[in-house]
XYZ file of C-alpha atoms in Angstrom:
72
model
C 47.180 49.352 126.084
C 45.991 52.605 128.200
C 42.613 53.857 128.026
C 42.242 54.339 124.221
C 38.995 54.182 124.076
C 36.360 56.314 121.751
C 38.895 56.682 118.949
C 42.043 57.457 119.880
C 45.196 57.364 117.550
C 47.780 55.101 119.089
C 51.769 55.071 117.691
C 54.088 52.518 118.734
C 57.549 51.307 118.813
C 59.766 48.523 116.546
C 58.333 46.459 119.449
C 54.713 47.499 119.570
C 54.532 49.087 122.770
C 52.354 51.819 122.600
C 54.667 55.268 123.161
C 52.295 57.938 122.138
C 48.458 58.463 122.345
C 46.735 61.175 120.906
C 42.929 61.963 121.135
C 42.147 64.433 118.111
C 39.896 67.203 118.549
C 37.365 68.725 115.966
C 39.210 70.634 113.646
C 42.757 69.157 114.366
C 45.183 67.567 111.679
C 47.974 65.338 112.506
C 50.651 64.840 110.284
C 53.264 62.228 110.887
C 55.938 60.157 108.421
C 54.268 57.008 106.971
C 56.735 54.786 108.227
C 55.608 55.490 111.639
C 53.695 52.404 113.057
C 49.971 53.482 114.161
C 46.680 52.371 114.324
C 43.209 53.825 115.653
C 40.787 52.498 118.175
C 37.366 52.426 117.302
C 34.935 55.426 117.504
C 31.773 54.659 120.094
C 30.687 57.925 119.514
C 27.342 59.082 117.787
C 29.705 61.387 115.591
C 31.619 60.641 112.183
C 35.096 60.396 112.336
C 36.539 61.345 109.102
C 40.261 59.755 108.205
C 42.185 61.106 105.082
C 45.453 59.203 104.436
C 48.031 60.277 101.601
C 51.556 60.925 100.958
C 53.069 64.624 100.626
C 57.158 64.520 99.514
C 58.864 67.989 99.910
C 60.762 69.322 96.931
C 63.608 71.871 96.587
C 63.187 74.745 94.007
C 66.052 72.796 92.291
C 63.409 69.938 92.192
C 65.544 67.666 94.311
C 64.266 66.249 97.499
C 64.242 67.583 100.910
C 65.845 65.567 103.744
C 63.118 66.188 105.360
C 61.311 62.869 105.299
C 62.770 60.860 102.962
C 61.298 58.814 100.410
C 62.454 55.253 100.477
């Protein structure tokens, strides 16, 4: 792993290699498709960390789904 420490939001590959580290800031929201593998590292901080997970499907007018992340 790199330095992920102090919670840091890790995403990784079909092989679990870490390929992407984010560090969130105050106010920031990340969005990313579910079937994205990810995980956290754990907050040493003094300060809440507050994590909101849920699903969110786009929908045409027509009421059929987007391509845009597809529902399995």
């Amino acid at each position: 792993y790199p330095d992920a420490s102090n919670g840091a939001l890790l995403f990784y590959d079909d092989d679990l290699n870490v390929i992407e580290q984010l560090r969130p800031k105050v106010g920031d929201f990340v969005f990313f498709p579910s079937t994205l593998k990810h995980s956290i590292t754990k907050n040493h901080s003094s300060q809440y960390r507050i994590s909101l997970n849920f699903e969110v499907s786009a929908v045409k007018e027509d009421h059929s789904q987007t391509d845009l992340w597809p529902v399995p």
